[in-house]
PDB file of C-alpha atoms in Angstrom:
ATOM      1  CA  MET H   1     -12.388  -5.098   0.246  1.00 66.00           C
ATOM      2  CA  LEU H   2      -8.852  -4.230   1.343  1.00 74.00           C
ATOM      3  CA  THR H   3      -6.745  -7.281   2.192  1.00 73.00           C
ATOM      4  CA  ALA H   4      -3.079  -8.220   2.017  1.00 71.00           C
ATOM      5  CA  GLU H   5      -3.694  -9.970  -1.294  1.00 78.00           C
ATOM      6  CA  THR H   6      -5.564  -7.090  -2.931  1.00 82.00           C
ATOM      7  CA  LEU H   7      -3.618  -4.121  -1.535  1.00 83.00           C
ATOM      8  CA  PRO H   8      -1.638  -3.444  -4.749  1.00 82.00           C
ATOM      9  CA  ARG H   9      -4.937  -2.993  -6.631  1.00 84.00           C
ATOM     10  CA  HIS H  10      -6.373  -0.463  -4.182  1.00 86.00           C
ATOM     11  CA  GLU H  11      -6.008   3.243  -3.607  1.00 90.00           C
ATOM     12  CA  LEU H  12      -2.884   3.837  -1.511  1.00 93.00           C
ATOM     13  CA  ILE H  13      -3.483   7.484  -0.619  1.00 94.00           C
ATOM     14  CA  GLY H  14      -4.398   7.746   3.049  1.00 94.00           C
ATOM     15  CA  LEU H  15      -2.668   4.530   4.112  1.00 94.00           C
ATOM     16  CA  ARG H  16       0.133   4.506   6.704  1.00 96.00           C
ATOM     17  CA  VAL H  17       3.385   3.265   5.184  1.00 97.00           C
ATOM     18  CA  ARG H  18       7.014   2.668   6.114  1.00 97.00           C
ATOM     19  CA  VAL H  19       9.993   2.062   3.811  1.00 98.00           C
ATOM     20  CA  VAL H  20      11.603  -1.154   5.090  1.00 98.00           C
ATOM     21  CA  GLU H  21      14.236  -1.622   2.342  1.00 98.00           C
ATOM     22  CA  SER H  22      15.688   0.552  -0.384  1.00 98.00           C
ATOM     23  CA  THR H  23      18.713   0.803  -2.623  1.00 97.00           C
ATOM     24  CA  ASP H  24      18.908   4.384  -1.290  1.00 97.00           C
ATOM     25  CA  PRO H  25      19.786   4.031   2.413  1.00 96.00           C
ATOM     26  CA  THR H  26      18.453   7.523   3.187  1.00 96.00           C
ATOM     27  CA  LEU H  27      14.920   6.301   2.424  1.00 97.00           C
ATOM     28  CA  VAL H  28      14.930   3.328   4.826  1.00 97.00           C
ATOM     29  CA  GLY H  29      12.761   4.154   7.825  1.00 97.00           C
ATOM     30  CA  VAL H  30      10.750   6.901   6.121  1.00 97.00           C
ATOM     31  CA  GLU H  31       7.232   6.569   7.464  1.00 97.00           C
ATOM     32  CA  GLY H  32       3.955   8.416   7.458  1.00 97.00           C
ATOM     33  CA  GLU H  33       0.818   8.673   5.385  1.00 97.00           C
ATOM     34  CA  VAL H  34       0.713   8.352   1.605  1.00 97.00           C
ATOM     35  CA  VAL H  35      -0.504  11.774   0.440  1.00 98.00           C
ATOM     36  CA  MET H  36       0.167  11.488  -3.297  1.00 97.00           C
ATOM     37  CA  GLU H  37       0.941   8.791  -5.838  1.00 95.00           C
ATOM     38  CA  THR H  38       2.338   8.981  -9.355  1.00 95.00           C
ATOM     39  CA  THR H  39       3.397   6.257 -11.762  1.00 94.00           C
ATOM     40  CA  ASN H  40       6.854   5.997 -10.226  1.00 96.00           C
ATOM     41  CA  THR H  41       6.636   7.559  -6.754  1.00 97.00           C
ATOM     42  CA  LEU H  42       4.763   7.652  -3.468  1.00 97.00           C
ATOM     43  CA  THR H  43       4.803  10.900  -1.505  1.00 98.00           C
ATOM     44  CA  VAL H  44       4.918  10.121   2.209  1.00 98.00           C
ATOM     45  CA  ALA H  45       4.112  12.792   4.808  1.00 98.00           C
ATOM     46  CA  GLY H  46       5.453  12.135   8.274  1.00 95.00           C
ATOM     47  CA  ALA H  47       8.012  14.121  10.234  1.00 93.00           C
ATOM     48  CA  ARG H  48       8.855  15.503   6.791  1.00 95.00           C
ATOM     49  CA  THR H  49       7.386  14.947   3.342  1.00 97.00           C
ATOM     50  CA  VAL H  50       9.458  12.633   1.144  1.00 97.00           C
ATOM     51  CA  GLN H  51       8.946  11.491  -2.433  1.00 98.00           C
ATOM     52  CA  VAL H  52       9.944   7.807  -2.555  1.00 98.00           C
ATOM     53  CA  PRO H  53      10.637   6.076  -5.899  1.00 98.00           C
ATOM     54  CA  LYS H  54       8.557   2.892  -6.004  1.00 96.00           C
ATOM     55  CA  ALA H  55      11.060   0.843  -8.016  1.00 96.00           C
ATOM     56  CA  VAL H  56      13.883   1.079  -5.468  1.00 96.00           C
ATOM     57  CA  ALA H  57      11.932   0.451  -2.263  1.00 97.00           C
ATOM     58  CA  THR H  58      10.034  -2.175  -0.316  1.00 96.00           C
ATOM     59  CA  PHE H  59       7.035  -0.789   1.569  1.00 96.00           C
ATOM     60  CA  GLU H  60       5.201  -1.931   4.682  1.00 96.00           C
ATOM     61  CA  PHE H  61       1.587  -0.744   4.669  1.00 95.00           C
ATOM     62  CA  GLU H  62      -0.599  -0.691   7.758  1.00 93.00           C
ATOM     63  CA  LEU H  63      -4.150  -1.922   7.282  1.00 87.00           C
ATOM     64  CA  ASP H  64      -6.069  -0.848  10.347  1.00 75.00           C
ATOM     65  CA  GLY H  65      -9.121  -2.638  11.680  1.00 55.00           C
ATOM     66  CA  ALA H  66     -11.518   0.090  10.516  1.00 50.00           C
ATOM     67  CA  LYS H  67     -10.483  -0.326   6.875  1.00 49.00           C
ATOM     68  CA  ARG H  68     -11.006  -4.082   7.149  1.00 48.00           C
ATOM     69  CA  ARG H  69     -14.338  -3.993   9.054  1.00 45.00           C
ATOM     70  CA  SER H  70     -16.560  -4.384   5.999  1.00 46.00           C
ATOM     71  CA  ALA H  71     -14.557  -7.416   4.885  1.00 48.00           C
ATOM     72  CA  ASP H  72     -14.791  -8.982   8.341  1.00 48.00           C
ATOM     73  CA  HIS H  73     -18.554  -8.362   8.578  1.00 48.00           C
ATOM     74  CA  SER H  74     -19.240  -9.933   5.204  1.00 48.00           C
ATOM     75  CA  SER H  75     -17.721 -13.199   6.392  1.00 50.00           C
ATOM     76  CA  GLY H  76     -19.706 -13.177   9.647  1.00 51.00           C
ATOM     77  CA  ASP H  77     -16.648 -12.513  11.835  1.00 53.00           C
ATOM     78  CA  GLU H  78     -16.466  -9.832  14.480  1.00 56.00           C
ATOM     79  CA  PRO H  79     -14.734  -6.592  13.392  1.00 56.00           C
ATOM     80  CA  ARG H  80     -11.045  -6.386  14.257  1.00 57.00           C
ATOM     81  CA  ASP H  81      -9.283  -3.248  15.481  1.00 67.00           C
ATOM     82  CA  ASP H  82      -5.728  -4.610  15.477  1.00 79.00           C
ATOM     83  CA  PRO H  83      -3.622  -3.404  12.547  1.00 85.00           C
ATOM     84  CA  GLU H  84      -2.315  -5.801   9.933  1.00 87.00           C
ATOM     85  CA  TYR H  85       0.967  -5.057   8.165  1.00 91.00           C
ATOM     86  CA  VAL H  86       1.528  -5.893   4.511  1.00 91.00           C
ATOM     87  CA  VAL H  87       4.941  -5.814   2.832  1.00 92.00           C
ATOM     88  CA  VAL H  88       4.903  -4.976  -0.885  1.00 91.00           C
ATOM     89  CA  GLU H  89       7.813  -4.745  -3.310  1.00 92.00           C
ATOM     90  CA  GLY H  90       7.676  -1.301  -4.893  1.00 93.00           C
ATOM     91  CA  GLU H  91       8.139  -2.813  -8.362  1.00 92.00           C
ATOM     92  CA  ARG H  92       4.614  -4.289  -8.026  1.00 89.00           C
ATOM     93  CA  LEU H  93       3.233  -0.777  -7.639  1.00 91.00           C
ATOM     94  CA  VAL H  94       4.954   0.852 -10.635  1.00 91.00           C
ATOM     95  CA  ALA H  95       2.033   1.822 -12.853  1.00 88.00           C
ATOM     96  CA  ARG H  96      -0.323   4.729 -13.282  1.00 88.00           C
ATOM     97  CA  PRO H  97      -2.545   4.627 -10.182  1.00 86.00           C
ATOM     98  CA  ALA H  98      -5.745   4.606 -12.234  1.00 83.00           C
ATOM     99  CA  ARG H  99      -4.520   1.698 -14.374  1.00 81.00           C
ATOM    100  CA  ARG H 100      -3.137  -0.247 -11.405  1.00 76.00           C
ATOM    101  CA  THR H 101      -6.459  -0.083  -9.539  1.00 72.00           C
ATOM    102  CA  GLU H 102      -8.469  -1.133 -12.634  1.00 70.00           C
ATOM    103  CA  ARG H 103      -6.663  -4.452 -13.127  1.00 57.00           C
ATOM    104  CA  THR H 104      -8.763  -7.585 -12.977  1.00 52.00           C
ATOM    105  CA  ARG H 105      -8.284 -11.127 -14.292  1.00 47.00           C
ATOM    106  CA  GLY H 106      -4.809 -12.039 -15.470  1.00 48.00           C
ATOM    107  CA  SER H 107      -3.209  -9.394 -13.302  1.00 46.00           C
ATOM    108  CA  GLN H 108      -0.021 -10.068 -11.404  1.00 48.00           C
ATOM    109  CA  TRP H 109      -1.756  -8.394  -8.412  1.00 43.00           C
ATOM    110  CA  GLN H 110      -4.582 -10.904  -8.055  1.00 41.00           C
TER     111      GLN H 110
END
């Protein structure tokens, strides 16, 4: 289930993202789809493809209604099509993607 609270523990590839803050002013406003993730970077493909260091940026991810449908159905609510936006400090994402998505109890991402 992909929610604002669990986003840092999920796969980020395929999500729409925008850099809202960064210590590197040339990265602010970069937006597109996450096409690759490493321990320290997200590769964002939009008007151009940019490799964004996670540690120096704040990201705004778009969770569309389709990705949240299963969560909405399980609670008995009607599916929503309106996007939800989640802001995440890049520092919270610095980890090997496989390790970051495995985290369970005791994790800072719960």
